[in-house]
């Protein structure tokens, strides 16, 4: 934009005339104009949040009950009460099973997408960009179709085998997904308006980055859940624990600012949250590792009344084992060995990430909000802001958990291989059967009775 301003009268006259005054104002509001290139006083003013008046959507009953408190303590009680309410709702949803969890994850994803897209619309609403919101939601539908279609193909093989239309959709899923996206891409190109090219490409990028942050991470949350409910519950719970404990330590003991992006964050809260989260994750992992409902992979079962089977022989991760402590620790604790679930050791790494790296998801969100001079993504939850304000760290945690499982936990999944075999043609299934039988015969793994029968 600065380059265009410096060209003067030379060159193609359309190169500067095509950029409207409104577009220039929009870029200046986003810090994309000439002032964004300087430093010092200009930058400090640009970074200062110009927070619009917030809407107080606190229930009247809470306002009356807490009316005599200072704003600091009133906010503390409101956050605490609503946090407990949300935690109770979270455990209720877990009780209702995997299908309800998938519905909730998708609902949260849609709400987070709406909040981020709405910020872009508020910035550019006066420019009447054609099809912006329509195309944003269309791309959301396309990306969800792709990811959920992949999930159906991977984990619902028995259902796909039984339903003829699903077999067609699974076979050509990626082509259909690409065709849908291509239609949206063409619609975007056709919607380009001469005076708003740059703004429209800003919003095209805005939509795609939002899809990358929100939809992709939501898909990973669901992928983690299919590895076992414990891989869904523990990462989410330790992020919640870290958020609560960091807030409490910061509220009561905070003195030293942690980062300029979030002035209320303190070192005391950061460190207190870390130790509290590691302890909580270790104990919580011990409790959940004892129940098949939490540790068994979530598998679709056409025979089960609940559609999903949560019964299995627990893997080694969830079988109690004896560990010999290092000599130095033995001298301190006077214990030579301890009995632990291996998953408890993994929980230490998950908790450490949630406490040390996870908050950077929140810092990223704080920087984003400061860039657009807003206090919260929305005012959906009193005392907390929008849904995205509560899930900014969760998305980063979901990605780490997925990578951690793929790198250190997951091995060949017999159930998944079987589901893939079931969607093959009968001739292909028979060929694989004969190959496997020959392989087992050569290794001497077939019982004598089977060899005699052949």
Short mmCIF file of C-alpha atoms in Angstrom, two decimals:
data_model
loop_
_atom_site.label_atom_id
_atom_site.label_comp_id
_atom_site.label_asym_id
_atom_site.label_seq_id
_atom_site.Cartn_x
_atom_site.Cartn_y
_atom_site.Cartn_z
CA UNK A 1 0.00 0.00 0.00
CA UNK A 2 2.85 2.38 0.83
CA UNK A 3 4.44 1.56 -2.51
CA UNK A 4 1.24 2.61 -4.28
CA UNK A 5 1.18 5.92 -2.44
CA UNK A 6 4.78 6.68 -3.48
CA UNK A 7 4.26 6.04 -7.19
CA UNK A 8 2.73 9.44 -7.83
CA UNK A 9 1.52 10.07 -11.38
CA UNK A 10 3.78 7.57 -13.12
CA UNK A 11 2.75 4.16 -14.43
CA UNK A 12 -0.69 2.77 -15.04
CA UNK A 13 -3.31 5.17 -13.61
CA UNK A 14 -5.58 2.23 -12.76
CA UNK A 15 -2.96 0.85 -10.38
CA UNK A 16 -3.73 3.55 -7.83
CA UNK A 17 -7.28 4.52 -8.75
CA UNK A 18 -8.50 0.97 -8.21
CA UNK A 19 -7.77 1.29 -4.47
CA UNK A 20 -10.68 3.16 -2.94
CA UNK A 21 -10.53 5.53 0.00
CA UNK A 22 -12.52 3.03 2.02
CA UNK A 23 -9.95 0.35 1.34
CA UNK A 24 -7.16 2.67 2.45
CA UNK A 25 -9.06 3.38 5.68
CA UNK A 26 -9.51 -0.36 6.21
CA UNK A 27 -5.81 -1.02 5.80
CA UNK A 28 -4.88 1.80 8.14
CA UNK A 29 -7.24 0.40 10.76
CA UNK A 30 -5.45 -2.94 10.49
CA UNK A 31 -2.00 -1.36 10.65
CA UNK A 32 -1.22 -2.29 7.01
CA UNK A 33 -0.57 1.26 5.83
CA UNK A 34 2.48 3.49 6.13
CA UNK A 35 2.22 3.91 9.88
CA UNK A 36 2.80 0.17 10.36
CA UNK A 37 6.35 0.52 8.97
CA UNK A 38 7.64 2.85 11.64
CA UNK A 39 8.50 2.21 15.22
CA UNK A 40 8.55 3.99 18.52
CA UNK A 41 5.57 6.17 19.36
CA UNK A 42 3.50 5.14 16.35
CA UNK A 43 3.76 1.45 17.17
CA UNK A 44 2.93 1.88 20.81
CA UNK A 45 -0.24 3.75 19.93
CA UNK A 46 -1.20 1.19 17.33
CA UNK A 47 -0.76 -1.61 19.84
CA UNK A 48 -2.86 0.07 22.52
CA UNK A 49 -6.24 -1.67 22.57
CA UNK A 50 -9.21 0.57 21.96
CA UNK A 51 -11.72 -1.65 23.72
CA UNK A 52 -15.37 -0.98 22.84
CA UNK A 53 -17.89 -0.85 25.67
CA UNK A 54 -18.49 -4.42 26.81
CA UNK A 55 -21.95 -5.86 27.16
CA UNK A 56 -22.80 -7.08 30.65
CA UNK A 57 -24.71 -10.32 30.03
CA UNK A 58 -24.33 -11.60 33.59
CA UNK A 59 -27.56 -13.21 34.86
CA UNK A 60 -29.57 -10.85 37.03
CA UNK A 61 -29.59 -13.29 39.94
CA UNK A 62 -25.76 -13.17 40.08
CA UNK A 63 -25.71 -9.40 39.77
CA UNK A 64 -28.05 -9.07 42.76
CA UNK A 65 -26.21 -11.65 44.85
CA UNK A 66 -22.81 -10.09 44.19
CA UNK A 67 -23.91 -6.48 44.09
CA UNK A 68 -22.04 -5.47 47.25
CA UNK A 69 -18.63 -6.73 46.08
CA UNK A 70 -15.88 -4.82 44.31
CA UNK A 71 -15.57 -5.38 40.58
CA UNK A 72 -12.42 -7.51 41.12
CA UNK A 73 -14.10 -9.94 43.51
CA UNK A 74 -17.37 -9.85 41.61
CA UNK A 75 -15.55 -10.98 38.46
CA UNK A 76 -13.76 -13.67 40.52
CA UNK A 77 -17.04 -15.13 41.76
CA UNK A 78 -18.72 -14.93 38.35
CA UNK A 79 -15.79 -16.72 36.67
CA UNK A 80 -15.71 -19.33 39.44
CA UNK A 81 -19.43 -20.12 39.39
CA UNK A 82 -19.62 -20.35 35.61
CA UNK A 83 -16.39 -22.39 35.47
CA UNK A 84 -17.90 -24.96 37.83
CA UNK A 85 -21.07 -24.98 35.74
CA UNK A 86 -19.12 -25.61 32.53
CA UNK A 87 -17.01 -28.35 34.15
CA UNK A 88 -20.19 -30.08 35.37
CA UNK A 89 -21.63 -29.87 31.86
CA UNK A 90 -18.39 -31.29 30.45
CA UNK A 91 -18.58 -34.40 32.62
CA UNK A 92 -22.28 -34.81 31.82
CA UNK A 93 -21.45 -34.81 28.11
CA UNK A 94 -18.72 -37.41 28.70
CA UNK A 95 -21.31 -39.61 30.40
CA UNK A 96 -23.61 -39.33 27.36
CA UNK A 97 -20.97 -40.98 25.19
CA UNK A 98 -18.90 -40.46 22.02
CA UNK A 99 -21.73 -39.39 19.71
CA UNK A 100 -22.65 -36.50 22.01
CA UNK A 101 -18.97 -35.54 22.30
CA UNK A 102 -18.66 -35.38 18.52
CA UNK A 103 -21.77 -33.18 18.34
CA UNK A 104 -20.42 -30.86 21.04
CA UNK A 105 -16.98 -30.59 19.38
CA UNK A 106 -18.63 -29.72 16.09
CA UNK A 107 -20.89 -27.13 17.78
CA UNK A 108 -17.90 -25.52 19.51
CA UNK A 109 -16.02 -25.50 16.20
CA UNK A 110 -18.88 -23.73 14.40
CA UNK A 111 -19.23 -21.16 17.18
CA UNK A 112 -15.47 -20.43 17.22
CA UNK A 113 -15.50 -20.04 13.43
CA UNK A 114 -18.48 -17.68 13.65
CA UNK A 115 -16.76 -15.51 16.27
CA UNK A 116 -13.56 -15.08 14.24
CA UNK A 117 -15.37 -14.50 10.95
CA UNK A 118 -17.66 -11.99 12.66
CA UNK A 119 -14.62 -9.93 13.68
CA UNK A 120 -13.60 -9.72 10.04
CA UNK A 121 -17.12 -8.79 9.04
CA UNK A 122 -17.24 -6.03 11.65
CA UNK A 123 -14.01 -4.57 10.27
CA UNK A 124 -15.20 -4.64 6.67
CA UNK A 125 -18.99 -4.49 6.98
CA UNK A 126 -19.18 -0.99 5.44
CA UNK A 127 -17.51 -2.14 2.20
CA UNK A 128 -20.32 -4.45 1.14
CA UNK A 129 -17.97 -7.17 -0.05
CA UNK A 130 -20.13 -9.55 -2.15
CA UNK A 131 -20.61 -13.11 -0.92
CA UNK A 132 -18.05 -12.77 1.89
CA UNK A 133 -20.08 -14.40 4.64
CA UNK A 134 -21.79 -16.82 2.26
CA UNK A 135 -18.47 -18.08 0.91
CA UNK A 136 -16.94 -18.27 4.40
CA UNK A 137 -19.70 -20.61 5.58
CA UNK A 138 -19.60 -22.54 2.31
CA UNK A 139 -15.89 -23.26 2.79
CA UNK A 140 -16.62 -24.32 6.37
CA UNK A 141 -19.13 -26.88 5.07
CA UNK A 142 -16.66 -28.15 2.45
CA UNK A 143 -13.82 -28.62 4.91
CA UNK A 144 -16.09 -30.34 7.44
CA UNK A 145 -17.41 -32.63 4.72
CA UNK A 146 -13.83 -33.62 3.90
CA UNK A 147 -12.70 -34.26 7.48
CA UNK A 148 -15.84 -36.01 8.71
CA UNK A 149 -15.90 -38.09 5.55
CA UNK A 150 -12.36 -39.23 6.35
CA UNK A 151 -13.53 -40.14 9.85
CA UNK A 152 -16.43 -42.21 8.51
CA UNK A 153 -14.09 -44.06 6.14
CA UNK A 154 -11.55 -44.77 8.90
CA UNK A 155 -13.75 -45.70 11.85
CA UNK A 156 -17.18 -46.71 10.51
CA UNK A 157 -16.23 -49.50 8.14
CA UNK A 158 -19.05 -51.78 9.32
CA UNK A 159 -21.63 -49.08 8.62
CA UNK A 160 -20.12 -48.28 5.22
CA UNK A 161 -20.18 -51.97 4.27
CA UNK A 162 -23.90 -52.17 5.08
CA UNK A 163 -25.05 -48.99 3.29
CA UNK A 164 -24.68 -48.84 -0.50
CA UNK A 165 -24.83 -44.99 -0.80
CA UNK A 166 -22.04 -44.66 1.78
CA UNK A 167 -19.82 -47.01 -0.23
CA UNK A 168 -20.13 -44.68 -3.23
CA UNK A 169 -19.42 -41.57 -1.11
CA UNK A 170 -16.40 -43.16 0.56
CA UNK A 171 -14.94 -44.43 -2.71
CA UNK A 172 -15.08 -40.97 -4.35
CA UNK A 173 -14.87 -38.91 -1.17
CA UNK A 174 -11.74 -36.94 -1.95
CA UNK A 175 -12.82 -36.16 -5.49
CA UNK A 176 -16.22 -34.92 -4.27
CA UNK A 177 -14.52 -32.83 -1.58
CA UNK A 178 -12.17 -31.26 -4.12
CA UNK A 179 -15.06 -30.55 -6.52
CA UNK A 180 -16.99 -28.79 -3.74
CA UNK A 181 -13.98 -26.67 -2.80
CA UNK A 182 -13.31 -25.87 -6.46
CA UNK A 183 -16.89 -24.58 -6.82
CA UNK A 184 -16.32 -22.21 -3.89
CA UNK A 185 -12.99 -21.09 -5.35
CA UNK A 186 -14.66 -20.25 -8.67
CA UNK A 187 -17.44 -18.38 -6.87
CA UNK A 188 -14.83 -16.29 -5.06
CA UNK A 189 -13.09 -15.38 -8.33
CA UNK A 190 -16.42 -14.42 -9.90
CA UNK A 191 -17.26 -12.25 -6.87
CA UNK A 192 -14.17 -10.04 -7.20
CA UNK A 193 -15.09 -6.36 -7.49
CA UNK A 194 -12.74 -3.89 -9.17
CA UNK A 195 -12.42 -1.45 -6.26
CA UNK A 196 -12.07 -4.08 -3.53
CA UNK A 197 -9.60 -6.66 -4.88
CA UNK A 198 -7.15 -6.31 -2.02
CA UNK A 199 -9.81 -6.39 0.70
CA UNK A 200 -11.42 -9.46 -0.81
CA UNK A 201 -8.13 -11.32 -0.88
CA UNK A 202 -7.54 -10.29 2.74
CA UNK A 203 -10.84 -11.90 3.68
CA UNK A 204 -10.19 -14.98 1.52
CA UNK A 205 -6.96 -15.51 3.48
CA UNK A 206 -8.78 -14.70 6.74
CA UNK A 207 -11.32 -17.44 6.08
CA UNK A 208 -8.69 -20.05 5.21
CA UNK A 209 -6.48 -19.30 8.20
CA UNK A 210 -9.57 -19.56 10.41
CA UNK A 211 -10.39 -22.94 8.85
CA UNK A 212 -6.83 -24.10 9.48
CA UNK A 213 -6.88 -23.01 13.14
CA UNK A 214 -10.41 -24.09 14.06
CA UNK A 215 -11.64 -26.91 11.81
CA UNK A 216 -8.38 -28.83 11.46
CA UNK A 217 -7.78 -28.78 15.21
CA UNK A 218 -11.37 -29.86 15.90
CA UNK A 219 -10.85 -32.83 13.62
CA UNK A 220 -7.75 -33.77 15.60
CA UNK A 221 -9.77 -33.62 18.84
CA UNK A 222 -12.15 -36.22 17.41
CA UNK A 223 -9.26 -38.33 16.11
CA UNK A 224 -7.78 -38.33 19.62
CA UNK A 225 -11.10 -39.46 21.07
CA UNK A 226 -11.21 -42.53 18.81
CA UNK A 227 -7.88 -43.62 20.29
CA UNK A 228 -9.68 -43.83 23.63
CA UNK A 229 -11.77 -41.43 25.65
CA UNK A 230 -8.83 -40.89 27.98
CA UNK A 231 -6.89 -39.19 25.15
CA UNK A 232 -9.79 -36.77 24.82
CA UNK A 233 -10.57 -36.17 28.49
CA UNK A 234 -7.10 -35.85 30.01
CA UNK A 235 -5.67 -33.24 27.57
CA UNK A 236 -8.80 -31.09 27.82
CA UNK A 237 -8.94 -31.43 31.61
CA UNK A 238 -5.31 -30.50 32.19
CA UNK A 239 -5.70 -27.36 30.06
CA UNK A 240 -8.77 -26.44 32.12
CA UNK A 241 -6.81 -27.15 35.32
CA UNK A 242 -3.88 -25.04 34.17
CA UNK A 243 -6.19 -22.17 33.24
CA UNK A 244 -7.93 -22.27 36.63
CA UNK A 245 -4.82 -22.72 38.77
CA UNK A 246 -2.82 -20.07 36.90
CA UNK A 247 -5.73 -17.67 37.43
CA UNK A 248 -5.97 -18.49 41.16
CA UNK A 249 -2.21 -18.23 41.78
CA UNK A 250 -2.08 -15.02 39.78
CA UNK A 251 -5.13 -13.58 41.54
CA UNK A 252 -3.84 -14.19 45.07
CA UNK A 253 -0.04 -14.11 44.65
CA UNK A 254 0.62 -12.46 41.28
CA UNK A 255 3.13 -9.61 41.34
CA UNK A 256 5.49 -10.08 38.39
CA UNK A 257 4.10 -9.49 34.86
CA UNK A 258 4.73 -12.39 32.49
CA UNK A 259 4.17 -11.02 28.98
CA UNK A 260 3.07 -7.65 27.57
CA UNK A 261 0.43 -9.23 25.33
CA UNK A 262 -1.49 -10.28 28.47
CA UNK A 263 -0.78 -7.74 31.23
CA UNK A 264 -2.80 -9.70 33.80
CA UNK A 265 -0.69 -12.85 33.37
CA UNK A 266 2.03 -13.21 36.02
CA UNK A 267 5.04 -15.43 36.63
CA UNK A 268 3.52 -16.55 39.90
CA UNK A 269 0.41 -17.76 38.09
CA UNK A 270 2.45 -19.39 35.32
CA UNK A 271 4.69 -21.34 37.74
CA UNK A 272 1.88 -22.22 40.16
CA UNK A 273 -0.25 -23.42 37.26
CA UNK A 274 2.58 -25.63 35.99
CA UNK A 275 3.14 -27.57 39.23
CA UNK A 276 -0.58 -27.83 39.97
CA UNK A 277 -1.32 -29.15 36.48
CA UNK A 278 1.42 -31.80 36.58
CA UNK A 279 0.13 -33.10 39.93
CA UNK A 280 -3.50 -33.01 38.77
CA UNK A 281 -2.71 -34.76 35.47
CA UNK A 282 -0.74 -37.51 37.25
CA UNK A 283 -3.58 -38.25 39.69
CA UNK A 284 -6.35 -37.90 37.10
CA UNK A 285 -4.52 -40.28 34.74
CA UNK A 286 -4.31 -42.84 37.56
CA UNK A 287 -8.06 -42.65 38.19
CA UNK A 288 -9.15 -42.93 34.55
CA UNK A 289 -6.68 -45.70 33.67
CA UNK A 290 -8.67 -48.11 35.85
CA UNK A 291 -11.81 -48.07 33.67
CA UNK A 292 -12.35 -49.69 30.28
CA UNK A 293 -14.85 -46.98 29.36
CA UNK A 294 -12.01 -44.46 29.22
CA UNK A 295 -9.05 -46.50 27.98
CA UNK A 296 -10.56 -48.62 25.19
CA UNK A 297 -10.47 -47.29 21.62
CA UNK A 298 -13.84 -46.00 20.48
CA UNK A 299 -15.05 -48.44 17.83
CA UNK A 300 -18.30 -48.50 15.89
CA UNK A 301 -20.30 -51.65 16.54
CA UNK A 302 -23.41 -52.51 14.56
CA UNK A 303 -24.33 -55.05 17.25
CA UNK A 304 -24.17 -52.63 20.18
CA UNK A 305 -27.31 -50.79 21.22
CA UNK A 306 -25.16 -47.69 21.90
CA UNK A 307 -23.53 -48.01 18.42
CA UNK A 308 -20.05 -47.68 19.95
CA UNK A 309 -18.09 -50.37 21.71
CA UNK A 310 -16.01 -49.29 24.71
CA UNK A 311 -14.96 -52.73 25.88
CA UNK A 312 -11.57 -54.30 25.23
CA UNK A 313 -8.51 -55.87 26.75
CA UNK A 314 -6.59 -52.79 27.99
CA UNK A 315 -3.26 -52.18 26.30
CA UNK A 316 0.01 -52.15 28.21
CA UNK A 317 -0.36 -48.42 28.72
CA UNK A 318 -3.21 -49.08 31.12
CA UNK A 319 -1.85 -52.10 33.00
CA UNK A 320 -0.19 -51.46 36.35
CA UNK A 321 3.58 -52.01 36.21
CA UNK A 322 6.42 -51.87 38.70
CA UNK A 323 9.18 -49.31 38.16
CA UNK A 324 12.53 -49.08 39.92
CA UNK A 325 13.24 -45.56 41.11
CA UNK A 326 16.59 -43.82 40.45
CA UNK A 327 19.07 -44.22 43.32
CA UNK A 328 18.92 -40.54 44.28
CA UNK A 329 15.12 -40.67 44.54
CA UNK A 330 15.35 -43.91 46.56
CA UNK A 331 17.55 -42.15 49.11
CA UNK A 332 15.05 -39.32 49.46
CA UNK A 333 11.78 -41.27 49.50
CA UNK A 334 13.10 -44.51 51.03
CA UNK A 335 11.22 -46.39 48.29
CA UNK A 336 12.92 -48.74 45.89
CA UNK A 337 10.03 -49.35 43.49
CA UNK A 338 6.65 -47.81 42.66
CA UNK A 339 3.60 -49.22 40.90
CA UNK A 340 2.28 -46.97 38.14
CA UNK A 341 0.22 -47.07 34.99
CA UNK A 342 2.53 -46.22 32.05
CA UNK A 343 -0.06 -43.66 30.97
CA UNK A 344 0.72 -41.69 34.13
CA UNK A 345 4.24 -41.12 32.84
CA UNK A 346 2.83 -39.89 29.53
CA UNK A 347 0.50 -37.59 31.46
CA UNK A 348 3.55 -35.75 32.84
CA UNK A 349 4.62 -34.83 29.30
CA UNK A 350 1.06 -33.83 28.37
CA UNK A 351 0.73 -31.69 31.50
CA UNK A 352 4.12 -30.06 30.92
CA UNK A 353 3.11 -29.07 27.39
CA UNK A 354 -0.28 -27.80 28.57
CA UNK A 355 1.42 -25.64 31.23
CA UNK A 356 4.53 -24.39 29.42
CA UNK A 357 3.56 -24.21 25.73
CA UNK A 358 -0.25 -24.32 25.82
CA UNK A 359 -0.55 -20.76 27.24
CA UNK A 360 1.11 -19.46 24.09
CA UNK A 361 -2.14 -20.30 22.31
CA UNK A 362 -3.77 -17.83 24.68
CA UNK A 363 -1.00 -15.27 24.09
CA UNK A 364 -1.52 -15.67 20.35
CA UNK A 365 -5.24 -15.01 20.82
CA UNK A 366 -4.43 -11.97 22.99
CA UNK A 367 -2.20 -10.56 20.27
CA UNK A 368 -4.95 -11.15 17.72
CA UNK A 369 -7.51 -9.32 19.86
CA UNK A 370 -5.12 -6.43 20.46
CA UNK A 371 -4.50 -6.14 16.72
CA UNK A 372 -8.22 -5.49 16.21
CA UNK A 373 -8.72 -3.57 19.47
CA UNK A 374 -11.29 -5.90 21.00
CA UNK A 375 -11.47 -7.26 24.54
CA UNK A 376 -12.98 -10.69 23.81
CA UNK A 377 -13.97 -12.68 20.74
CA UNK A 378 -17.60 -12.47 21.89
CA UNK A 379 -19.65 -12.08 25.07
CA UNK A 380 -21.22 -15.55 25.06
CA UNK A 381 -20.07 -16.56 28.57
CA UNK A 382 -20.24 -13.92 31.34
CA UNK A 383 -16.82 -13.29 32.86
CA UNK A 384 -15.09 -15.43 30.23
CA UNK A 385 -15.84 -13.84 26.86
CA UNK A 386 -16.58 -15.95 23.80
CA UNK A 387 -16.23 -19.66 23.15
CA UNK A 388 -12.96 -19.00 21.33
CA UNK A 389 -11.61 -17.27 24.45
CA UNK A 390 -12.05 -20.58 26.31
CA UNK A 391 -10.68 -22.83 23.57
CA UNK A 392 -7.64 -20.91 22.32
CA UNK A 393 -5.25 -23.18 24.26
CA UNK A 394 -7.31 -26.33 23.66
CA UNK A 395 -6.68 -26.30 19.91
CA UNK A 396 -2.90 -26.16 20.38
CA UNK A 397 -3.16 -28.97 22.94
CA UNK A 398 -5.21 -31.11 20.55
CA UNK A 399 -2.53 -30.87 17.88
CA UNK A 400 0.22 -31.81 20.33
CA UNK A 401 -1.78 -34.78 21.64
CA UNK A 402 -2.39 -36.05 18.12
CA UNK A 403 1.30 -35.74 17.19
CA UNK A 404 2.30 -37.36 20.51
CA UNK A 405 0.02 -40.35 19.91
CA UNK A 406 1.24 -40.79 16.34
CA UNK A 407 4.90 -40.51 17.37
CA UNK A 408 5.10 -42.43 20.64
CA UNK A 409 1.89 -44.42 21.21
CA UNK A 410 0.04 -45.64 18.17
CA UNK A 411 0.99 -48.94 16.56
CA UNK A 412 -0.83 -50.99 13.93
CA UNK A 413 -4.54 -50.99 14.68
CA UNK A 414 -6.09 -54.44 13.91
CA UNK A 415 -9.62 -53.05 14.15
CA UNK A 416 -8.90 -50.31 11.62
CA UNK A 417 -7.21 -52.77 9.23
CA UNK A 418 -10.25 -55.07 9.50
CA UNK A 419 -12.64 -52.21 8.75
CA UNK A 420 -10.62 -51.33 5.65
CA UNK A 421 -10.71 -54.97 4.55
CA UNK A 422 -14.48 -55.08 4.88
CA UNK A 423 -14.97 -52.37 2.23
CA UNK A 424 -12.88 -54.23 -0.37
CA UNK A 425 -14.39 -56.30 -3.17
CA UNK A 426 -14.90 -60.05 -2.38
CA UNK A 427 -12.14 -61.04 -4.83
CA UNK A 428 -9.69 -58.69 -3.08
CA UNK A 429 -10.67 -60.01 0.35
CA UNK A 430 -10.14 -63.61 -0.83
CA UNK A 431 -6.72 -62.75 -2.29
CA UNK A 432 -5.62 -61.18 1.01
CA UNK A 433 -6.95 -64.20 2.93
CA UNK A 434 -4.93 -66.63 0.79
CA UNK A 435 -1.79 -64.50 1.11
CA UNK A 436 -2.16 -64.29 4.88
CA UNK A 437 -2.80 -68.04 5.17
CA UNK A 438 0.34 -68.85 3.17
CA UNK A 439 2.36 -66.45 5.29
CA UNK A 440 1.13 -68.01 8.55
CA UNK A 441 1.75 -71.55 7.23
CA UNK A 442 5.36 -70.68 6.33
CA UNK A 443 5.95 -69.32 9.84
CA UNK A 444 4.39 -72.39 11.42
CA UNK A 445 1.73 -70.41 13.24
CA UNK A 446 -1.32 -72.36 12.06
CA UNK A 447 -2.61 -75.06 14.44
CA UNK A 448 -2.28 -78.66 13.20
CA UNK A 449 -6.08 -78.99 12.99
CA UNK A 450 -6.20 -76.16 10.44
CA UNK A 451 -3.40 -77.69 8.37
CA UNK A 452 -5.18 -81.09 8.31
CA UNK A 453 -8.43 -79.43 7.23
CA UNK A 454 -6.65 -77.89 4.24
#
